[in-house]
Coordinates of C-alpha atoms in Angstrom, one line a residue:
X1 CA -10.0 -15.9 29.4
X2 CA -10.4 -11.9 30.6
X3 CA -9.2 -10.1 27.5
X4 CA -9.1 -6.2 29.6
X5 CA -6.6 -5.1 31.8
X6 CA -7.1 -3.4 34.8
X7 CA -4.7 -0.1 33.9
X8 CA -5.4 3.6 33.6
X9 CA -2.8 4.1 30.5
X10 CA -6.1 4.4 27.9
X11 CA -8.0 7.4 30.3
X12 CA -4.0 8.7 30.0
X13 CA -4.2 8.4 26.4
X14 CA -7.9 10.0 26.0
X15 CA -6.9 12.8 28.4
X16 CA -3.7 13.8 26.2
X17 CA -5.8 14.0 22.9
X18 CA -8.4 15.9 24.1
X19 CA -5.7 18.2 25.6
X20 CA -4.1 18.2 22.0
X21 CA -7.5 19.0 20.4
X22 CA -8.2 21.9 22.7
X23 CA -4.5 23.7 22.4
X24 CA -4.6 23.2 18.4
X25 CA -8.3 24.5 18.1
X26 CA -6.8 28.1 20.5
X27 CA -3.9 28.1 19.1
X28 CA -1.7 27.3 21.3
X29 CA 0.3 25.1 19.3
X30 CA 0.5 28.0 16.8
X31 CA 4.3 28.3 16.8
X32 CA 4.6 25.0 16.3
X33 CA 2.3 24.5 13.7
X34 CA 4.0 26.8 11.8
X35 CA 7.2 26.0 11.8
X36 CA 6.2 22.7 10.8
X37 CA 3.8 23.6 8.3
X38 CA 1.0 22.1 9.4
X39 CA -1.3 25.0 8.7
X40 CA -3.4 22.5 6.6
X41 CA -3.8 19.6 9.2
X42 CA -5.0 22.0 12.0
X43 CA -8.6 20.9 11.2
X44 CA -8.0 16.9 10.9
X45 CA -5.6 17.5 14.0
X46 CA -8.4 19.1 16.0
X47 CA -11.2 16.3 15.2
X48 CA -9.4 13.4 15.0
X49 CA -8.0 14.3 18.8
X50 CA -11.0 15.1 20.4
X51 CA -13.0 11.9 18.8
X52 CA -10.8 9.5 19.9
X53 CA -10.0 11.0 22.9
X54 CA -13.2 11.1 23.8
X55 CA -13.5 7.3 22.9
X56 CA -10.3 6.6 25.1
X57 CA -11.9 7.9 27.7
X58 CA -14.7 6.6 28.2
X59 CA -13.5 3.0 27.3
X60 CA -10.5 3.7 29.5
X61 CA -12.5 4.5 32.5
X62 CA -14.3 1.1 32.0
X63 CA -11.2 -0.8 31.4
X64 CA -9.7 0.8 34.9
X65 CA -12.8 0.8 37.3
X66 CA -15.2 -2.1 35.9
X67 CA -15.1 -5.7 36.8
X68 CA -14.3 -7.7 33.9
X69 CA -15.8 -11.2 33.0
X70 CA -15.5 -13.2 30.3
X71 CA -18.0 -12.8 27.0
X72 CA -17.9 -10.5 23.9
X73 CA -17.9 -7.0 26.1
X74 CA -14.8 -8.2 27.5
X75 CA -13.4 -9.3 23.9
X76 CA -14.3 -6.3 21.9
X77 CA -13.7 -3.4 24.4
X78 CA -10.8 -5.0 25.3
X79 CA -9.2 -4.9 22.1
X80 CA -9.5 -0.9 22.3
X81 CA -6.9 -0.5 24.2
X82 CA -4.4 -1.7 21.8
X83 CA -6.3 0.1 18.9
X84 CA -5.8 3.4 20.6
X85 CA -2.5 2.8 21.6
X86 CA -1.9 2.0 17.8
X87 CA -3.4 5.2 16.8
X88 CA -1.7 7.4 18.8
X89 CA 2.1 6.7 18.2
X90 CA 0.4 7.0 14.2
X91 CA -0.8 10.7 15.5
X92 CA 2.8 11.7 16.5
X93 CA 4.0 10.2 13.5
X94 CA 1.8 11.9 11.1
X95 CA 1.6 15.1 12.4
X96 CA 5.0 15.6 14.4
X97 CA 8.0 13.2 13.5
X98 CA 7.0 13.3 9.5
X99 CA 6.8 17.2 9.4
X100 CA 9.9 17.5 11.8
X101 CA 12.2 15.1 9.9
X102 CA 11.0 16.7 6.7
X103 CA 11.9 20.0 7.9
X104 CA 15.5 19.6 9.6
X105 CA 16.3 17.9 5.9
X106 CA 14.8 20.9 4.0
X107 CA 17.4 23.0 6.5
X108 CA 20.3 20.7 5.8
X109 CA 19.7 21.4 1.8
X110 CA 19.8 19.4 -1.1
X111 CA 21.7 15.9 -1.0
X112 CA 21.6 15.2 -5.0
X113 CA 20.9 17.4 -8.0
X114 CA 17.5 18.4 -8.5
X115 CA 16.8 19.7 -4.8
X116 CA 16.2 16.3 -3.9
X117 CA 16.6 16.3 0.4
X118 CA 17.7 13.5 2.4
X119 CA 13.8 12.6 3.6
X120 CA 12.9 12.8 -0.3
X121 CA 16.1 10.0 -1.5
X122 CA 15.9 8.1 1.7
X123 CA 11.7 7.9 1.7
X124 CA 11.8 9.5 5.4
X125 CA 7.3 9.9 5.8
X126 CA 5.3 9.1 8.1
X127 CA 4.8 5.2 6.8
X128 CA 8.6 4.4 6.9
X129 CA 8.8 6.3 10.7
X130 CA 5.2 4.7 11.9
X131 CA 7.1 1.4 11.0
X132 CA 10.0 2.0 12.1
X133 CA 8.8 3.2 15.5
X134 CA 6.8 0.2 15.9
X135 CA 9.4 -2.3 15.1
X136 CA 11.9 -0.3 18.1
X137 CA 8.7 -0.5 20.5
X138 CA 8.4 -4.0 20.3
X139 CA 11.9 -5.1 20.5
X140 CA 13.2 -2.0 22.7
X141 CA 10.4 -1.7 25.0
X142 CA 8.0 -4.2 24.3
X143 CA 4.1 -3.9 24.0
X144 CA 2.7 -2.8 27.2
X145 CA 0.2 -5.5 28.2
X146 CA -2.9 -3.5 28.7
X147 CA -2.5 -3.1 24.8
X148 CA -1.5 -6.4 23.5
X149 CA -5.2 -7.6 22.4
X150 CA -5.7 -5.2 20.5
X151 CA -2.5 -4.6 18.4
X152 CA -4.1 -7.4 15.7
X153 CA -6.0 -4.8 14.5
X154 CA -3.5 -2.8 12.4
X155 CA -4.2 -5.9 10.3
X156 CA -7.8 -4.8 10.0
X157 CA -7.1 -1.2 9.1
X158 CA -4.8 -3.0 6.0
X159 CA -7.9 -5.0 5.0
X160 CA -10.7 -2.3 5.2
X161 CA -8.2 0.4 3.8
X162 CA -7.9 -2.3 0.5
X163 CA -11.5 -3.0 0.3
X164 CA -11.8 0.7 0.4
X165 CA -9.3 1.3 -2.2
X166 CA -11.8 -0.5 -4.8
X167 CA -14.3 2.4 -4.5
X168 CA -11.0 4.9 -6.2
X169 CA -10.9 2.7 -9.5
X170 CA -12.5 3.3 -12.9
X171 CA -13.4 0.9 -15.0
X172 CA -11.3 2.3 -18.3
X173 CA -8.3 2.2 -15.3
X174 CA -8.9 -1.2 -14.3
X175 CA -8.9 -2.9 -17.5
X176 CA -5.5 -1.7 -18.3
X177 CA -3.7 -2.0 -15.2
X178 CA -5.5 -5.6 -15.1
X179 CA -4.2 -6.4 -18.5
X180 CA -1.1 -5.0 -17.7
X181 CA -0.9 -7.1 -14.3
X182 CA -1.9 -10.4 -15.3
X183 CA 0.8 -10.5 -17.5
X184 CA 3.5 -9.5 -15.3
X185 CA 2.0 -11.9 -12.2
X186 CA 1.2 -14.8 -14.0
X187 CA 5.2 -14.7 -15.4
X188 CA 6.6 -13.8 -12.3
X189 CA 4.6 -15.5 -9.7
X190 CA 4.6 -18.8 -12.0
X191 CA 8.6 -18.4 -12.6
X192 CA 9.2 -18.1 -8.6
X193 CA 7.1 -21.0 -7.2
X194 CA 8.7 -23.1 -10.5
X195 CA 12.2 -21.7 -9.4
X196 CA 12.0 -22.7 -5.7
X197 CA 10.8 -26.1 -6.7
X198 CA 13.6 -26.7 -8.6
X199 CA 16.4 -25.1 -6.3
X200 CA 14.5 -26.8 -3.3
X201 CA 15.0 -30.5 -5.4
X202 CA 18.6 -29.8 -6.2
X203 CA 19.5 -28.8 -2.5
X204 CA 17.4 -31.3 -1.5
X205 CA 15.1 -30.2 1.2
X206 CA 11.9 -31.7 2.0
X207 CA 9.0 -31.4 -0.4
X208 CA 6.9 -29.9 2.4
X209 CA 9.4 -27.0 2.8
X210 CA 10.0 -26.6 -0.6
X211 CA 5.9 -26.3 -1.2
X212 CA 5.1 -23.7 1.2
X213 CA 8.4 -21.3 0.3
X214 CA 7.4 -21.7 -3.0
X215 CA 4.0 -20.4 -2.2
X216 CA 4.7 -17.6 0.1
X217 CA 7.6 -16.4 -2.3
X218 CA 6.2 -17.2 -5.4
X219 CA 2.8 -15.6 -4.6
X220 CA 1.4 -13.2 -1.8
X221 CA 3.7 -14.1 1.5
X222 CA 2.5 -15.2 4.6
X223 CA -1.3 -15.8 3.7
X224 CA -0.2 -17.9 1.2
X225 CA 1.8 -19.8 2.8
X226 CA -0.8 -20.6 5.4
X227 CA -2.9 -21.5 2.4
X228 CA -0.6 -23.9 0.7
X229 CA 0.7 -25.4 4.1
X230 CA -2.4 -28.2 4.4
X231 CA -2.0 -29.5 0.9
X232 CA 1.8 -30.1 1.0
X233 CA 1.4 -31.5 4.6
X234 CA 3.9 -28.3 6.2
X235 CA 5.1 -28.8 9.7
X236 CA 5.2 -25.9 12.1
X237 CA 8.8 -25.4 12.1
X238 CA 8.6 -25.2 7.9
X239 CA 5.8 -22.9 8.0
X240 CA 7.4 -20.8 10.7
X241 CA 10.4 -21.0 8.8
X242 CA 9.1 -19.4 5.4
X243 CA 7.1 -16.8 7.2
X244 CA 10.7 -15.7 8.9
X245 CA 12.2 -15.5 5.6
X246 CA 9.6 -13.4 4.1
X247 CA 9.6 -11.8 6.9
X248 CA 13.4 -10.4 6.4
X249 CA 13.1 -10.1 2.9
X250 CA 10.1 -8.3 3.2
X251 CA 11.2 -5.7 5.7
X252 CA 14.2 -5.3 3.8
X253 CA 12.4 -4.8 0.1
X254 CA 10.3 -2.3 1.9
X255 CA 12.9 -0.4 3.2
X256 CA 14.8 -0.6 -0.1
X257 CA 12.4 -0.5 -2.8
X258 CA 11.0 2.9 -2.3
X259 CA 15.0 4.3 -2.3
X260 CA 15.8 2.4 -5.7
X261 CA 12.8 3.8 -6.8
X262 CA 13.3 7.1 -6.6
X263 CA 17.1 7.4 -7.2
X264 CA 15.9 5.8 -11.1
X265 CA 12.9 8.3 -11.2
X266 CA 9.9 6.0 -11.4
X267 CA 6.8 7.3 -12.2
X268 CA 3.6 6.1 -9.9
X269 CA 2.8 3.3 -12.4
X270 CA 6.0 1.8 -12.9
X271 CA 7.0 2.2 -8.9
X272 CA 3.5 0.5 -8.5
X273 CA 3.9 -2.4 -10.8
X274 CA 7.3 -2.8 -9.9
X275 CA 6.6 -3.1 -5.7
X276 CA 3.2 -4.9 -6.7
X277 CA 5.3 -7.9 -8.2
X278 CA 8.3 -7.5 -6.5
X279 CA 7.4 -7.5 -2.7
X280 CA 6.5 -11.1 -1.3
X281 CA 4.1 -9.9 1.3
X282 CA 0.2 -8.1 0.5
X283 CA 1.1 -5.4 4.0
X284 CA 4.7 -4.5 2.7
X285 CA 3.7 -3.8 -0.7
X286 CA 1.4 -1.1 0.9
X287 CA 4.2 0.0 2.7
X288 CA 6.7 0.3 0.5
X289 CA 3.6 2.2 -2.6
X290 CA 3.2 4.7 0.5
X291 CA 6.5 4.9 1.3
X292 CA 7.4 6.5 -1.9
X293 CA 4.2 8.6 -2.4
X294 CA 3.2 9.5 1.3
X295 CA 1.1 12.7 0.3
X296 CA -0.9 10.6 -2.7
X297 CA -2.9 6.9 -3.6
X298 CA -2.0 6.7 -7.2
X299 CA 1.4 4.6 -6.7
X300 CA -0.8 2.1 -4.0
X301 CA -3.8 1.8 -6.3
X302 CA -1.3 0.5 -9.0
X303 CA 0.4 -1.8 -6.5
X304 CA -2.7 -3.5 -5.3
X305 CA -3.9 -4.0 -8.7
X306 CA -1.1 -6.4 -8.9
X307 CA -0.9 -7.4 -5.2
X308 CA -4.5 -8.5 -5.6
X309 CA -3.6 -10.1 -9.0
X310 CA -1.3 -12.4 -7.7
X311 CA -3.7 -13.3 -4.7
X312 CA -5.9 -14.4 -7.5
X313 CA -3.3 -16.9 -8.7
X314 CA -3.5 -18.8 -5.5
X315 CA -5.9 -20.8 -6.0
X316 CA -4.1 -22.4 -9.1
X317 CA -1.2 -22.3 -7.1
X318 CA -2.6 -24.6 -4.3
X319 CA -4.0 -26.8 -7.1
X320 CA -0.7 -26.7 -8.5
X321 CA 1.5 -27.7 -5.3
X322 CA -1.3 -30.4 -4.2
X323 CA -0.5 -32.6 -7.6
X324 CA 3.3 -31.7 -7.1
X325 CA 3.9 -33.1 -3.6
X326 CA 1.5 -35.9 -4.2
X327 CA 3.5 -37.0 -7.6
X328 CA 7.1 -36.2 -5.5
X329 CA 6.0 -37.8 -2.7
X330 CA 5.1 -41.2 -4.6
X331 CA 8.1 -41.0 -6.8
X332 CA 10.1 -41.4 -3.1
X333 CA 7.8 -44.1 -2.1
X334 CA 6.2 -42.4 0.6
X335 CA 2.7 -44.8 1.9
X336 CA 1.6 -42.2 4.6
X337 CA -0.1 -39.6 2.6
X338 CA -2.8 -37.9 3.7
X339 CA -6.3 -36.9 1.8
X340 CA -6.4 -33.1 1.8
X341 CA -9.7 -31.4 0.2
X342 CA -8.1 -29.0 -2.2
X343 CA -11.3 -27.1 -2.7
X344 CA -11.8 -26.8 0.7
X345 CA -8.5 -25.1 1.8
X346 CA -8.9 -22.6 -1.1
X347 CA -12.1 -21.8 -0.3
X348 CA -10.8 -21.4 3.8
X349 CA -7.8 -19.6 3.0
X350 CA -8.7 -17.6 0.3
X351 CA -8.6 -13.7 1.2
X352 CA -12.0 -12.4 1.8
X353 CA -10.5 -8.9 1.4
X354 CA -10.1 -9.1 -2.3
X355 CA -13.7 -10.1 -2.7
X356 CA -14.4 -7.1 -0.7
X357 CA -12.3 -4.8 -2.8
X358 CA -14.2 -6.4 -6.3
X359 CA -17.5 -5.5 -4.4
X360 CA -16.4 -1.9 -3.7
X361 CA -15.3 -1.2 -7.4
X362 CA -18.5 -2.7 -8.8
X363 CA -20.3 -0.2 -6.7
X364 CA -18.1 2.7 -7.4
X365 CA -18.1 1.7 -11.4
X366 CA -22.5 2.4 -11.3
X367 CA -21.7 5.9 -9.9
X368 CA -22.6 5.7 -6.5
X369 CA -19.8 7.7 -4.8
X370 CA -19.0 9.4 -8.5
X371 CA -19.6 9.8 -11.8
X372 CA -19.3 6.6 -13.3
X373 CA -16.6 7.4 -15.9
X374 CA -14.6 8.8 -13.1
X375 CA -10.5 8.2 -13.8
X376 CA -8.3 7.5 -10.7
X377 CA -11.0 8.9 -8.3
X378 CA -11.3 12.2 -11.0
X379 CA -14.2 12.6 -13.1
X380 CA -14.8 14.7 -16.6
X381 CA -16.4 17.8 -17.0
X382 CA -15.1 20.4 -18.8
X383 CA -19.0 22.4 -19.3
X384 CA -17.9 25.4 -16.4
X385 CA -14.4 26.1 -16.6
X386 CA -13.7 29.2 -15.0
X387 CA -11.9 31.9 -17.3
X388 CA -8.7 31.7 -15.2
X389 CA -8.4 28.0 -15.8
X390 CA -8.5 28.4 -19.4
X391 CA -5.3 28.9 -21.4
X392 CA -4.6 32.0 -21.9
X393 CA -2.6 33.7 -24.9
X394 CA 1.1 33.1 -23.8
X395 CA 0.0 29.4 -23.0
X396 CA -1.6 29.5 -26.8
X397 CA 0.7 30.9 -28.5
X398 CA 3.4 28.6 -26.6
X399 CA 1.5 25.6 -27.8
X400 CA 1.6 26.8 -31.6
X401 CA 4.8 26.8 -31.7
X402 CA 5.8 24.0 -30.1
X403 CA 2.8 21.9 -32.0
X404 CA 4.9 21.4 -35.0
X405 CA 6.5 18.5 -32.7
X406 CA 4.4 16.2 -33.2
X407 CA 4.7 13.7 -35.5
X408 CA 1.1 11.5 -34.7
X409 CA -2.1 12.5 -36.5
X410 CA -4.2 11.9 -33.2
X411 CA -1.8 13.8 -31.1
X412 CA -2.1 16.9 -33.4
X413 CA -5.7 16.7 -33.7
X414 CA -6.1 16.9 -30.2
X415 CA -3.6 19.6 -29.2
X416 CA -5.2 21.6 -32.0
X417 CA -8.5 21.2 -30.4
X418 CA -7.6 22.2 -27.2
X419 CA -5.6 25.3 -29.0
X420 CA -9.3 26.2 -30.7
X421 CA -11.1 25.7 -27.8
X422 CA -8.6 26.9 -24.6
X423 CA -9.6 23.6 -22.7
X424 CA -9.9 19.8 -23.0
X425 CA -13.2 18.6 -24.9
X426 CA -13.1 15.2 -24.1
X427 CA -11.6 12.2 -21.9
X428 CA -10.1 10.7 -25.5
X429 CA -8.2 14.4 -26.0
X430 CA -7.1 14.3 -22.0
X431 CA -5.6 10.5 -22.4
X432 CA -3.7 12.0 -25.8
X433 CA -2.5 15.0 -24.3
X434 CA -1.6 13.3 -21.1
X435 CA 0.7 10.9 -23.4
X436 CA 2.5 14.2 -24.9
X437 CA 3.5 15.7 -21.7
X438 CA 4.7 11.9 -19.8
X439 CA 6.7 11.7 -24.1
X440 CA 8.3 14.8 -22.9
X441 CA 8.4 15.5 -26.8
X442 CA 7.4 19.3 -25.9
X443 CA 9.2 21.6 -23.8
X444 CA 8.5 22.5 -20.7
X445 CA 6.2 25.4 -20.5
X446 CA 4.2 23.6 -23.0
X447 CA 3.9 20.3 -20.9
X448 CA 2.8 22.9 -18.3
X449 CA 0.1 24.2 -20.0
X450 CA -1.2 20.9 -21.2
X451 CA -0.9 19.6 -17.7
X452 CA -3.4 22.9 -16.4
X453 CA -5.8 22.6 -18.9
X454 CA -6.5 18.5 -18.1
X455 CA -6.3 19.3 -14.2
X456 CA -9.2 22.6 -15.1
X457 CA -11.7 19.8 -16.8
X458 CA -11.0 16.8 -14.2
X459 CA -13.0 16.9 -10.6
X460 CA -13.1 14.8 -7.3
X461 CA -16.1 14.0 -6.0
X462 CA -16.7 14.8 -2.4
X463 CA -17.1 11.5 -1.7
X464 CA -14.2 10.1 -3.1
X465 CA -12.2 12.9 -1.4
X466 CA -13.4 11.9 1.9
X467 CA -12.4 8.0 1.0
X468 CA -8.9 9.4 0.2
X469 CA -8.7 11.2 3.8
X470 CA -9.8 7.8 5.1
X471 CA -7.6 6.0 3.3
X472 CA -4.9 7.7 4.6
X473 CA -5.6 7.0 8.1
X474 CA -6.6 3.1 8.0
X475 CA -2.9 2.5 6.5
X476 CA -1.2 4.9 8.8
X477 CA -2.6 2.7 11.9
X478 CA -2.2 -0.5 9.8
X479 CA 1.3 0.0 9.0
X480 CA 2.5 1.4 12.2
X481 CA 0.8 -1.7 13.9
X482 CA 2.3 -4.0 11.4
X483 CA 5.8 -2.3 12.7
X484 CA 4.4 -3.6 16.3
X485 CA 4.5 -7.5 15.1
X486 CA 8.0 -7.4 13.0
X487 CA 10.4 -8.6 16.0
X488 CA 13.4 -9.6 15.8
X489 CA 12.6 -13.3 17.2
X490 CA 10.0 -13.9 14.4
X491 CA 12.7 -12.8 11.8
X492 CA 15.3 -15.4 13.7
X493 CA 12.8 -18.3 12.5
X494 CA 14.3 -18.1 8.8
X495 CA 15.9 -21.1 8.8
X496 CA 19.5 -21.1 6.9
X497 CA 18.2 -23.2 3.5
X498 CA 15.1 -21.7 3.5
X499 CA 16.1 -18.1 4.2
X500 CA 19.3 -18.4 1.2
X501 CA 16.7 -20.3 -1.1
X502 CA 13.8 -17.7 -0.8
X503 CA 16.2 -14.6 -0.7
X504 CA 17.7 -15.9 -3.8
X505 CA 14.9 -16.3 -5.5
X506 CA 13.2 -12.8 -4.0
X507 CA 16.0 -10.9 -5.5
X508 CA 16.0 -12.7 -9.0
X509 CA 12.2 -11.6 -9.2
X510 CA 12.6 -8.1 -7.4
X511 CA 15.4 -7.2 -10.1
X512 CA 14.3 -8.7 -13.1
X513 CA 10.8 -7.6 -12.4
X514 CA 12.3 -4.0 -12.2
X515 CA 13.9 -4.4 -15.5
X516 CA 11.1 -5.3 -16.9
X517 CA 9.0 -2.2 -15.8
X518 CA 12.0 0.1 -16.8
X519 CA 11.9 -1.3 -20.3
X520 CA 8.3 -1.6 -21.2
X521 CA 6.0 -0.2 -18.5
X522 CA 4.8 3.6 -19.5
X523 CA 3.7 6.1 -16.8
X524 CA -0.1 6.5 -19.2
X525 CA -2.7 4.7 -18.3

């Protein structure tokens, strides 16, 4: 089969961005650039543009003037066309809808208390419109076919922008949100798949579809139901029925989550634990951690701690749902059973991603892209703090008097230090004094000058910087792609049983998982 298609649309494509990169770099764009604040993005806008237009190009002059046969040229290059395309709507996105949308709500003024705009409540960035867009081209318009082989790769930028994501953790960070995760998964994600088993027996539906919902609600979506499909002997139309229904639950948690969220004032951590347990599917818990912090990584870093927590379960899972069908299956007399090799499917369908994203925070926990003690991408160093970044005497003498406070030895002891010293003197005295300001036992202007002396003694590494930049691209194109496969035909496959029986059981652990992070889940880390 010829993968390429014979169409000049990806030349178009390289032309316009090159275009773009030229009138940005002259300033040409200036009066738009202005009123949409993008003073900032003028660089990114300038490079990004003219590399990839430059790789449209010349790809798109192959794709519309060379012969095509069939082989690897023809399967890779081929799969450009869709990556570009991807890309681009991403670009107007990013730079154009996001900053517009965000500006006409700015103009409208504040919709709640707390000049808090419509785009703020309503999580109106760049991930919710890439999706969105995406979703209305493939229903509305449909995917052009010159693009078509390559739209799979959004799922790629997903993957590489989690493996990525390893290289942003420290250990101290990883511990605790690990500790913290395990818990919460191993209730939750054992509760579900227990829950739909027994809903799935009372309503009586077939053990088949009753093991693979359990396993796509219960654990990681879509991947796991693939994975526990062999070993409860799943037929096509189960399978595509559970994917539908996490499909539509999916869509509409990510939609949904990010509002709740915010209206309850989450913190990163909680919002992050919350969406990590929360959301059936791995791609819409990275939508919906973006969605609510589009300008920062610290909400998705806590989410895929637990998205990749719960992937870890699967295996037991499998294990789990192998014994169960065989021991329902028998109990109903059934003679036709077939041998599965459990180890073999778990090995098969087990994410190589996650194993990517252990590899990538080994590395980044021996120092190679920073210090080794780094904290959320930040490391330590408080040896050449400038004299502006040290408190000064109203900061001080704010301090004093609101030391008296505190009612925790530790807590005093390192305020008072800092006090002596005008900065932080250590990562134990940041993790103390970052407690008292997220306590919100001071006032204000102390918690102010607490949170300026820990941001003078904490530094990202260039490298880590960049991985941010790139991070924020891969799930920009992932995202918006992912948008590109939700239609509205796949989401028809729910099945009525299935779709009432996993919804139910979706909003039991999306609601009681949030009460659980209200009550007991603290913003420190």
């Amino acid at each position: 089969m010829v993968y390429t298609r014979k169409s000049p649309a990806l030349t178009i494509i390289g032309l316009i961005l090159l275009a773009h990169s030229y009138l940005v770099k002259n300033g040409q764009l200036e009066a738009v650039v202005k009123y949409l604040s993008l003073t900032r993005a003028v660089g990114e806008m300038t490079q990004l543009s003219l590399i990839f237009g430059g790789i449209a190009l010349v790809v798109g002059l192959w794709h519309w003037f060379a012969d095509h046969k069939e082989g690897d040229l023809d399967y890779y290059l081929g799969s450009v066309a869709g990556g570009i395309f991807i890309l681009f709507v991403a670009m107007i996105v990013k730079w154009y809808f996001d900053p517009l949308v965000a500006q006409l709500s700015r103009e409208i003024g504040p919709v709640i208390p707390g000049r808090r705009f419509i785009h703020d409540v309503f999580g109106l960035n760049y991930v919710v419109l890439g999706i969105v867009l995406g979703m209305v081209i493939v229903n509305v318009f449909k995917i052009p076919e010159w693009a078509q082989h390559g739209v799979r790769l959004s799922r790629l930028g997903l993957k590489t922008g989690v493996i990525l994501l390893g290289t942003l953790y420290s250990f101290r960070e990883l511990v605790h949100l690990g500790q913290l995760s395990v818990v919460m998964i191993g209730v939750f994600v054992l509760g579900s798949v227990w829950l739909v088993l027994l809903i799935g027996a009372r309503r009586k539906i077939p053990n088949s579809m009753g093991g693979v919902l359990s396993a796509g609600v219960g654990v990681c979506g879509v991947s796991a139901a693939v994975a526990a499909a062999p070993v409860v002997q799943a037929k096509s139309e189960e399978i595509a029925y559970t994917i539908g229904t996490i499909l539509v639950f999916g869509v509409i948690c990510m939609f949904l989550f990010p509002v709740v969220g915010h209206l309850l004032g989450m913190g990163y951590v909680q919002f992050g634990a919350w969406a990590g347990t929360g959301i059936l599917n791995s791609a819409q818990v990275a939508g919906a951690a973006l969605a609510f912090q589009p300008n920062g990584i610290e909400t998705l870093k806590v989410a895929e701690i637990f998205n990749i927590t719960r992937v870890l379960f699967l295996p037991i899972i499998v294990l789990w749902l192998a014994v169960w069908y065989v021991k329902r299956e028998t109990e109903a007399g059934a003679t036709n059973l077939v041998q599965v090799d459990t180890g073999k499917v778990i090995i098969e369908k087990f994410p190589v991603f996650v194993l990517g994203f252990i590899a990538m925070f080994l590395l980044s926990s021996t120092g190679v892209f920073a210090p080794a003690q780094h904290y959320q991408g930040r490391y330590f160093d408080n040896t050449n703090v400038s004299g502006s970044r040290l408190l000064n005497d109203a900061e001080l003498t704010t301090l004093r008097t609101e030391s008296a406070k505190l009612q925790r030895d530790d807590q005093k002891a390192a305020l008072g230090r800092l006090i002596d010293n005008k900065k932080v003197m250590s990562i134990a005295d940041s993790d103390v004094l970052r407690g008292i300001v997220s306590a919100r036992t001071l006032a204000g202007p102390a918690n102010a000058a607490i949170t300026k002396a820990n941001g003078a003694v904490f530094h990202t590494a260039k490298m880590i910087a960049a991985f941010r930049d790139w991070l924020t691209w891969l799930f920009a194109f992932g995202l918006t792609g992912l948008g590109m496969q939700i239609t509205i035909a796949a989401m028809r496959q729910a099945g009525g049983e299935p779709l009432v029986i996993g919804s139910a059981v979706g909003v039991a652990k999306a609601v009681l998982s949030l009460i659980v992070v209200v009550m007991l889940v603290r913003e420190t880390i």
